[in-house]
Amino acid sequence: DVKVTQSSRYLVKRTGEKVFLECVQDMDHENMFWYRQDPGLGLRLIYFSYDVKMKEKGDIPEGYSVSREKKERFSLILESASTNQTSMYLCASSSVPSYNSPLHFGNGTRLTVT
Amino acid sequence: QKEVEQDPGPLSVPEGAIVSLNCTYSNSAFQYFMWYRQYSRKGPELLMYTYSSGNKEDGRFTAQVDKSSKYISLFIRDSQPSDSATYLCASFTSGTYKYIFGTGTRLKVLA
């Protein structure tokens, strides 16, 4: 079974802090993704990476950056946290787009920015 | 218009009922369709994954895709209180990294 592990389930940070969200997958997947999930808005893609050191902006990249130094690890960075970044953050991974490459999600990090 | 539309619910049914969850999509290029189950405060868990049109069955769950009407369905037979969750449908096109999700339907199965 694919396992996607997010390092924190709950985080509380102050406005202006730099925040790191970590994600590790154990299935040697090429692709990794960061989404945020908000009530009524569904899942929105922040960034994704299709290879080590490669990244692409998603639909809402403003205020975020990412890092992928190793294939199994994908980090989301909030450069200067703001209250409108309070949300559930979900990491996901998939193999190279093909018949058998659905997304597999971690359990999420619920971030509160005060 | 959103590329994948889903009624948010909530949908309440008695235990043992057959549940029908539905999505519509607008992009004819979508080839792959997924259903996820998400319990409160957890990440989405992949339930069903289908390619193109037709049915796929797994235990009490059946996924159905009708490409002619751009309609995706998930049927749950003999529903249980443990099926109470939010169900998300999603689609994507081969060769892209763009997975498009519905906003989810909240299901409550009453004991």
Short mmCIF file of N, CA and C in Angstrom, two decimals, chain A residues 9-10 31 33 35 37 40-43 48 50 59 88 90 94 97-107 110, chain B residues 2 32 34 36 38 40-46 49-51 56 88 92-99 101-103:
data_model
loop_
_atom_site.label_atom_id
_atom_site.label_comp_id
_atom_site.label_asym_id
_atom_site.label_seq_id
_atom_site.Cartn_x
_atom_site.Cartn_y
_atom_site.Cartn_z
N ARG A 9 0.01 16.64 12.27
CA ARG A 9 -1.43 16.61 12.05
C ARG A 9 -2.04 17.98 12.32
N TYR A 10 -1.52 18.66 13.33
CA TYR A 10 -2.03 19.98 13.70
C TYR A 10 -0.86 20.92 13.96
N ASN A 31 5.69 11.84 -8.97
CA ASN A 31 4.94 13.08 -8.80
C ASN A 31 4.51 13.29 -7.36
N PHE A 33 2.41 16.37 -4.80
CA PHE A 33 1.50 17.50 -4.90
C PHE A 33 1.23 18.08 -3.51
N TYR A 35 -1.96 20.31 -1.88
CA TYR A 35 -3.28 20.92 -2.02
C TYR A 35 -3.65 21.58 -0.69
N GLN A 37 -7.40 22.44 1.33
CA GLN A 37 -8.82 22.09 1.28
C GLN A 37 -9.57 22.99 2.22
N GLY A 40 -16.43 24.38 1.08
CA GLY A 40 -17.09 25.06 -0.03
C GLY A 40 -16.20 25.31 -1.24
N LEU A 41 -14.90 25.22 -1.04
CA LEU A 41 -13.96 25.48 -2.15
C LEU A 41 -13.32 24.19 -2.65
N GLY A 42 -13.42 23.13 -1.88
CA GLY A 42 -12.83 21.86 -2.32
C GLY A 42 -11.32 21.87 -2.26
N LEU A 43 -10.73 21.03 -3.07
CA LEU A 43 -9.28 20.88 -3.12
C LEU A 43 -8.71 21.83 -4.16
N PHE A 48 3.00 21.41 -7.60
CA PHE A 48 3.33 20.01 -7.75
C PHE A 48 4.76 19.88 -8.30
N TYR A 50 7.21 17.01 -10.52
CA TYR A 50 7.22 15.78 -11.30
C TYR A 50 8.59 15.11 -11.30
N ASP A 59 -2.79 26.16 -8.98
CA ASP A 59 -3.79 27.21 -9.16
C ASP A 59 -3.64 28.36 -8.17
N MET A 88 -6.66 23.22 5.81
CA MET A 88 -6.18 21.83 5.83
C MET A 88 -5.26 21.68 4.61
N LEU A 90 -3.00 19.16 2.29
CA LEU A 90 -2.92 17.75 1.92
C LEU A 90 -1.79 17.54 0.93
N SER A 94 1.74 10.41 -6.91
CA SER A 94 1.28 9.50 -7.95
C SER A 94 2.47 9.10 -8.81
N PRO A 97 1.99 9.68 -15.08
CA PRO A 97 0.63 9.56 -15.64
C PRO A 97 0.49 8.37 -16.57
N SER A 98 -0.40 7.50 -16.25
CA SER A 98 -0.63 6.28 -17.03
C SER A 98 -1.96 5.73 -16.55
N TYR A 99 -2.29 4.57 -16.98
CA TYR A 99 -3.55 3.98 -16.54
C TYR A 99 -3.62 3.85 -15.03
N ASN A 100 -2.51 3.51 -14.43
CA ASN A 100 -2.58 3.14 -13.01
C ASN A 100 -1.94 4.19 -12.12
N SER A 101 -2.35 5.44 -12.26
CA SER A 101 -1.70 6.47 -11.46
C SER A 101 -2.68 7.42 -10.79
N PRO A 102 -3.58 6.91 -9.96
CA PRO A 102 -4.42 7.83 -9.20
C PRO A 102 -3.59 8.51 -8.12
N LEU A 103 -4.15 9.54 -7.52
CA LEU A 103 -3.48 10.25 -6.44
C LEU A 103 -3.67 9.50 -5.12
N HIS A 104 -2.62 9.48 -4.32
CA HIS A 104 -2.68 8.92 -2.98
C HIS A 104 -2.35 10.03 -2.00
N PHE A 105 -3.21 10.23 -1.01
CA PHE A 105 -3.08 11.35 -0.10
C PHE A 105 -2.54 10.95 1.26
N GLY A 106 -1.89 11.91 1.90
CA GLY A 106 -1.58 11.80 3.32
C GLY A 106 -2.80 12.19 4.15
N ASN A 107 -2.63 12.17 5.47
CA ASN A 107 -3.75 12.45 6.36
C ASN A 107 -3.98 13.93 6.63
N ARG A 110 -3.59 20.20 9.62
CA ARG A 110 -4.52 21.31 9.84
C ARG A 110 -3.73 22.46 10.45
N LYS B 2 -17.71 24.84 -13.30
CA LYS B 2 -16.63 24.00 -12.80
C LYS B 2 -16.52 22.78 -13.69
N TYR B 32 -9.92 9.25 -16.96
CA TYR B 32 -9.78 8.48 -15.74
C TYR B 32 -10.64 9.12 -14.66
N MET B 34 -12.04 8.84 -10.50
CA MET B 34 -11.74 8.30 -9.18
C MET B 34 -12.81 8.72 -8.19
N TYR B 36 -13.04 9.11 -3.96
CA TYR B 36 -12.32 9.11 -2.69
C TYR B 36 -13.33 9.21 -1.56
N GLN B 38 -13.49 10.46 2.41
CA GLN B 38 -12.75 11.27 3.37
C GLN B 38 -13.52 11.34 4.68
N SER B 40 -13.85 12.64 8.62
CA SER B 40 -13.58 13.92 9.25
C SER B 40 -12.14 13.97 9.78
N ARG B 41 -11.45 15.06 9.45
CA ARG B 41 -10.08 15.30 9.93
C ARG B 41 -9.05 14.29 9.41
N LYS B 42 -9.38 13.63 8.30
CA LYS B 42 -8.43 12.72 7.68
C LYS B 42 -8.24 13.11 6.21
N GLY B 43 -7.21 12.53 5.58
CA GLY B 43 -7.01 12.78 4.16
C GLY B 43 -7.93 11.90 3.32
N PRO B 44 -8.17 12.26 2.06
CA PRO B 44 -8.98 11.42 1.18
C PRO B 44 -8.31 10.07 0.93
N GLU B 45 -9.14 9.04 0.92
CA GLU B 45 -8.67 7.68 0.72
C GLU B 45 -9.24 7.17 -0.60
N LEU B 46 -8.41 6.66 -1.48
CA LEU B 46 -8.88 6.19 -2.78
C LEU B 46 -9.79 4.98 -2.61
N TYR B 49 -11.32 3.44 -8.87
CA TYR B 49 -10.56 4.07 -9.94
C TYR B 49 -10.97 3.40 -11.24
N THR B 50 -11.49 4.16 -12.19
CA THR B 50 -11.96 3.57 -13.44
C THR B 50 -11.42 4.33 -14.63
N TYR B 51 -11.37 3.63 -15.73
CA TYR B 51 -10.91 4.22 -16.98
C TYR B 51 -12.05 4.16 -17.99
N LYS B 56 -17.41 -0.66 -12.59
CA LYS B 56 -16.37 -1.39 -11.85
C LYS B 56 -16.91 -1.67 -10.45
N LEU B 88 -15.61 12.24 -2.57
CA LEU B 88 -15.12 13.16 -3.60
C LEU B 88 -14.97 12.40 -4.91
N PHE B 92 -9.09 12.99 -14.45
CA PHE B 92 -7.91 13.57 -15.07
C PHE B 92 -7.70 12.95 -16.45
N THR B 93 -6.82 13.61 -17.19
CA THR B 93 -6.49 13.18 -18.55
C THR B 93 -5.08 12.62 -18.54
N SER B 94 -4.86 11.51 -19.21
CA SER B 94 -3.54 10.91 -19.28
C SER B 94 -2.53 11.91 -19.82
N GLY B 95 -1.35 11.94 -19.24
CA GLY B 95 -0.31 12.83 -19.70
C GLY B 95 -0.33 14.19 -19.05
N THR B 96 -1.33 14.43 -18.18
CA THR B 96 -1.36 15.71 -17.46
C THR B 96 -1.17 15.45 -15.98
N TYR B 97 -0.89 16.49 -15.26
CA TYR B 97 -0.76 16.40 -13.82
C TYR B 97 -1.96 17.03 -13.13
N LYS B 98 -2.94 17.36 -13.91
CA LYS B 98 -4.04 18.12 -13.37
C LYS B 98 -5.22 17.19 -13.03
N TYR B 99 -5.38 16.97 -11.74
CA TYR B 99 -6.50 16.19 -11.24
C TYR B 99 -7.59 17.18 -10.84
N PHE B 101 -11.12 17.89 -8.99
CA PHE B 101 -11.97 17.31 -7.95
C PHE B 101 -13.32 18.01 -7.87
N GLY B 102 -14.35 17.24 -7.55
CA GLY B 102 -15.60 17.83 -7.11
C GLY B 102 -15.42 18.31 -5.67
N THR B 103 -16.38 19.08 -5.18
CA THR B 103 -16.26 19.62 -3.83
C THR B 103 -16.68 18.64 -2.76
#
